[in-house]
PDB file of C-alpha atoms in Angstrom:
ATOM      1  CA  GLN A   4     -11.021 128.933 236.303  1.00  0.00           C
ATOM      2  CA  VAL A   5      -8.742 130.333 233.812  1.00  0.00           C
ATOM      3  CA  GLN A   6      -5.159 131.504 234.567  1.00  0.00           C
ATOM      4  CA  LEU A   7      -3.291 133.720 232.183  1.00  0.00           C
ATOM      5  CA  VAL A   8       0.501 134.206 232.339  1.00  0.00           C
ATOM      6  CA  GLU A   9       2.172 136.840 230.090  1.00  0.00           C
ATOM      7  CA  SER A  10       5.723 137.088 228.856  1.00  0.00           C
ATOM      8  CA  GLY A  11       7.718 138.690 226.275  1.00  0.00           C
ATOM      9  CA  GLY A  12       7.801 142.242 227.335  1.00  0.00           C
ATOM     10  CA  GLY A  13      11.073 144.267 227.367  1.00  0.00           C
ATOM     11  CA  LEU A  14      12.982 147.343 226.161  1.00  0.00           C
ATOM     12  CA  VAL A  15      13.065 148.048 222.420  1.00  0.00           C
ATOM     13  CA  GLN A  16      14.203 151.020 220.280  1.00  0.00           C
ATOM     14  CA  ALA A  17      11.669 152.887 218.234  1.00  0.00           C
ATOM     15  CA  GLY A  18      10.886 150.965 214.991  1.00  0.00           C
ATOM     16  CA  GLY A  19      11.722 147.585 216.584  1.00  0.00           C
ATOM     17  CA  SER A  20       9.459 144.594 217.322  1.00  0.00           C
ATOM     18  CA  LEU A  21       8.474 142.380 220.159  1.00  0.00           C
ATOM     19  CA  ARG A  22       6.226 139.310 220.541  1.00  0.00           C
ATOM     20  CA  LEU A  23       4.078 139.074 223.677  1.00  0.00           C
ATOM     21  CA  SER A  24       2.796 135.608 224.724  1.00  0.00           C
ATOM     22  CA  CYS A  25      -0.087 134.738 226.924  1.00  0.00           C
ATOM     23  CA  ALA A  26      -0.185 131.200 228.220  1.00  0.00           C
ATOM     24  CA  ALA A  27      -3.654 130.109 229.410  1.00  0.00           C
ATOM     25  CA  SER A  28      -4.696 127.231 231.622  1.00  0.00           C
ATOM     26  CA  GLY A  29      -6.066 124.023 230.159  1.00  0.00           C
ATOM     27  CA  ARG A  30      -9.214 122.750 228.822  1.00  0.00           C
ATOM     28  CA  THR A  31     -11.332 125.810 228.355  1.00  0.00           C
ATOM     29  CA  PHE A  32      -8.820 127.752 225.993  1.00  0.00           C
ATOM     30  CA  SER A  33     -10.580 126.866 222.846  1.00  0.00           C
ATOM     31  CA  SER A  34     -13.726 128.362 224.227  1.00  0.00           C
ATOM     32  CA  LEU A  35     -12.188 131.751 224.936  1.00  0.00           C
ATOM     33  CA  ALA A  36     -12.037 135.058 223.024  1.00  0.00           C
ATOM     34  CA  MET A  37      -8.697 136.495 223.746  1.00  0.00           C
ATOM     35  CA  GLY A  38      -7.855 140.177 224.118  1.00  0.00           C
ATOM     36  CA  TRP A  39      -4.901 142.548 224.704  1.00  0.00           C
ATOM     37  CA  PHE A  40      -5.102 145.739 226.619  1.00  0.00           C
ATOM     38  CA  ARG A  41      -2.407 148.145 227.715  1.00  0.00           C
ATOM     39  CA  GLN A  42      -2.009 150.862 230.265  1.00  0.00           C
ATOM     40  CA  ALA A  43       0.594 153.733 229.969  1.00  0.00           C
ATOM     41  CA  PRO A  44       1.745 155.760 232.875  1.00  0.00           C
ATOM     42  CA  GLY A  45      -0.863 158.310 233.868  1.00  0.00           C
ATOM     43  CA  LYS A  46      -3.379 156.983 231.388  1.00  0.00           C
ATOM     44  CA  GLU A  47      -6.431 154.646 231.452  1.00  0.00           C
ATOM     45  CA  ARG A  48      -6.171 151.045 230.387  1.00  0.00           C
ATOM     46  CA  GLU A  49      -7.236 150.804 226.694  1.00  0.00           C
ATOM     47  CA  PHE A  50      -8.216 148.051 224.356  1.00  0.00           C
ATOM     48  CA  VAL A  51      -5.611 146.953 221.926  1.00  0.00           C
ATOM     49  CA  ALA A  52      -6.754 143.806 219.990  1.00  0.00           C
ATOM     50  CA  ALA A  53      -8.897 140.797 220.219  1.00  0.00           C
ATOM     51  CA  ILE A  54      -9.272 137.485 218.546  1.00  0.00           C
ATOM     52  CA  SER A  55     -12.381 135.203 218.534  1.00  0.00           C
ATOM     53  CA  ARG A  56     -12.516 131.380 218.931  1.00  0.00           C
ATOM     54  CA  GLY A  57     -13.403 129.310 216.074  1.00  0.00           C
ATOM     55  CA  THR A  58     -13.549 131.615 213.099  1.00  0.00           C
ATOM     56  CA  LEU A  59     -10.450 133.712 214.338  1.00  0.00           C
ATOM     57  CA  ILE A  60     -11.892 137.138 213.801  1.00  0.00           C
ATOM     58  CA  THR A  61      -9.609 139.761 214.855  1.00  0.00           C
ATOM     59  CA  ILE A  62     -10.097 143.485 215.736  1.00  0.00           C
ATOM     60  CA  TYR A  63      -7.660 146.317 216.646  1.00  0.00           C
ATOM     61  CA  THR A  64      -7.795 149.721 217.944  1.00  0.00           C
ATOM     62  CA  ASP A  65      -6.949 152.287 215.329  1.00  0.00           C
ATOM     63  CA  SER A  66      -3.508 153.326 216.732  1.00  0.00           C
ATOM     64  CA  VAL A  67      -2.159 149.893 216.173  1.00  0.00           C
ATOM     65  CA  LYS A  68      -3.781 148.847 212.875  1.00  0.00           C
ATOM     66  CA  GLY A  69      -1.036 147.695 210.432  1.00  0.00           C
ATOM     67  CA  ARG A  70       1.500 147.383 213.048  1.00  0.00           C
ATOM     68  CA  PHE A  71       0.255 144.712 215.523  1.00  0.00           C
ATOM     69  CA  THR A  72      -1.129 141.310 214.865  1.00  0.00           C
ATOM     70  CA  ILE A  73      -2.926 139.148 217.359  1.00  0.00           C
ATOM     71  CA  SER A  74      -2.915 135.320 216.986  1.00  0.00           C
ATOM     72  CA  ARG A  75      -3.589 132.136 218.908  1.00  0.00           C
ATOM     73  CA  ASP A  76      -2.535 128.634 218.950  1.00  0.00           C
ATOM     74  CA  ASN A  77      -5.077 126.393 220.629  1.00  0.00           C
ATOM     75  CA  ALA A  78      -2.756 123.466 220.691  1.00  0.00           C
ATOM     76  CA  ARG A  79      -0.426 125.360 222.970  1.00  0.00           C
ATOM     77  CA  ASN A  80      -3.145 127.267 224.850  1.00  0.00           C
ATOM     78  CA  THR A  81      -1.285 130.462 223.963  1.00  0.00           C
ATOM     79  CA  ALA A  82      -2.321 133.757 222.479  1.00  0.00           C
ATOM     80  CA  TYR A  83       0.112 136.157 221.021  1.00  0.00           C
ATOM     81  CA  LEU A  84       0.556 139.919 220.174  1.00  0.00           C
ATOM     82  CA  ILE A  85       3.204 140.493 217.534  1.00  0.00           C
ATOM     83  CA  MET A  86       4.177 144.281 217.677  1.00  0.00           C
ATOM     84  CA  ASN A  87       5.983 145.898 214.885  1.00  0.00           C
ATOM     85  CA  SER A  88       7.180 149.388 214.214  1.00  0.00           C
ATOM     86  CA  LEU A  89       6.881 150.147 217.973  1.00  0.00           C
ATOM     87  CA  GLN A  90       6.829 153.781 218.928  1.00  0.00           C
ATOM     88  CA  PRO A  91       7.444 155.493 222.263  1.00  0.00           C
ATOM     89  CA  GLU A  92       3.708 156.011 222.681  1.00  0.00           C
ATOM     90  CA  ASP A  93       3.219 152.217 222.687  1.00  0.00           C
ATOM     91  CA  THR A  94       5.137 152.038 226.049  1.00  0.00           C
ATOM     92  CA  ALA A  95       2.800 150.473 228.544  1.00  0.00           C
ATOM     93  CA  VAL A  96       1.966 147.538 230.714  1.00  0.00           C
ATOM     94  CA  TYR A  97       0.365 145.036 228.425  1.00  0.00           C
ATOM     95  CA  TYR A  98      -2.335 142.751 229.795  1.00  0.00           C
ATOM     96  CA  CYS A  99      -3.774 139.619 228.311  1.00  0.00           C
ATOM     97  CA  ALA A 100      -7.443 139.131 228.935  1.00  0.00           C
ATOM     98  CA  ALA A 101      -9.996 136.381 228.219  1.00  0.00           C
ATOM     99  CA  VAL A 102     -13.682 135.812 228.195  1.00  0.00           C
ATOM    100  CA  ILE A 103     -15.858 132.638 227.374  1.00  0.00           C
ATOM    101  CA  GLN A 104     -17.308 133.301 223.914  1.00  0.00           C
ATOM    102  CA  ARG A 105     -20.576 131.501 223.558  1.00  0.00           C
ATOM    103  CA  TYR A 106     -21.227 132.236 219.741  1.00  0.00           C
ATOM    104  CA  THR A 107     -18.610 132.148 217.079  1.00  0.00           C
ATOM    105  CA  GLY A 108     -20.214 134.874 215.137  1.00  0.00           C
ATOM    106  CA  ALA A 109     -20.679 137.262 218.053  1.00  0.00           C
ATOM    107  CA  ASP A 110     -18.996 140.616 217.923  1.00  0.00           C
ATOM    108  CA  LEU A 111     -15.745 140.692 219.901  1.00  0.00           C
ATOM    109  CA  PRO A 112     -15.672 142.617 223.189  1.00  0.00           C
ATOM    110  CA  ARG A 113     -13.726 145.769 223.414  1.00  0.00           C
ATOM    111  CA  GLY A 114     -14.602 147.006 226.901  1.00  0.00           C
ATOM    112  CA  LEU A 115     -12.495 146.390 230.094  1.00  0.00           C
ATOM    113  CA  ASN A 116     -15.537 145.050 231.863  1.00  0.00           C
ATOM    114  CA  ASP A 117     -16.297 142.480 229.216  1.00  0.00           C
ATOM    115  CA  TYR A 118     -13.427 140.337 230.078  1.00  0.00           C
ATOM    116  CA  ASP A 119     -13.326 137.947 233.082  1.00  0.00           C
ATOM    117  CA  TYR A 120      -9.883 136.725 233.243  1.00  0.00           C
ATOM    118  CA  TRP A 121      -6.685 138.748 233.358  1.00  0.00           C
ATOM    119  CA  GLY A 122      -2.912 138.212 233.171  1.00  0.00           C
ATOM    120  CA  GLN A 123      -0.461 139.863 235.466  1.00  0.00           C
ATOM    121  CA  GLY A 124       0.813 142.274 232.786  1.00  0.00           C
ATOM    122  CA  THR A 125       4.152 142.572 231.066  1.00  0.00           C
ATOM    123  CA  GLN A 126       6.103 145.914 230.697  1.00  0.00           C
ATOM    124  CA  VAL A 127       6.840 147.141 227.106  1.00  0.00           C
ATOM    125  CA  THR A 128       9.275 150.064 227.005  1.00  0.00           C
ATOM    126  CA  VAL A 129       9.964 151.760 223.645  1.00  0.00           C
ATOM    127  CA  SER A 130      12.926 154.204 223.628  1.00  0.00           C
ATOM    128  CA  SER A 131      13.426 156.979 221.152  1.00  0.00           C
TER     129      SER A 131
END
């Protein structure tokens, strides 16, 4: 079992930054690919970013490339999403997700149904 606990959301003005954290349970963290998703009011939940185990490959959705950075610290069992140059359209509940990654060279999953473990979500609100 993997438990994910998110933190770091809040209110920020347009152009500002936030760092989201996702603390994961114990011994399996290094075997997980980690992802971030978000869901804005009235919209479907969408993929934001992911990072692999081992080789630390990262992928991003086009709308956040150059602004967001996903990272992980295996010693702390924690994944992060650093968000810069935030815009009102980034306002959403942000969810951490995880899935066991068998092969280090495998393509990172982008689909909602590809992830097995989910955090509770943390609200990010960007004001203009």
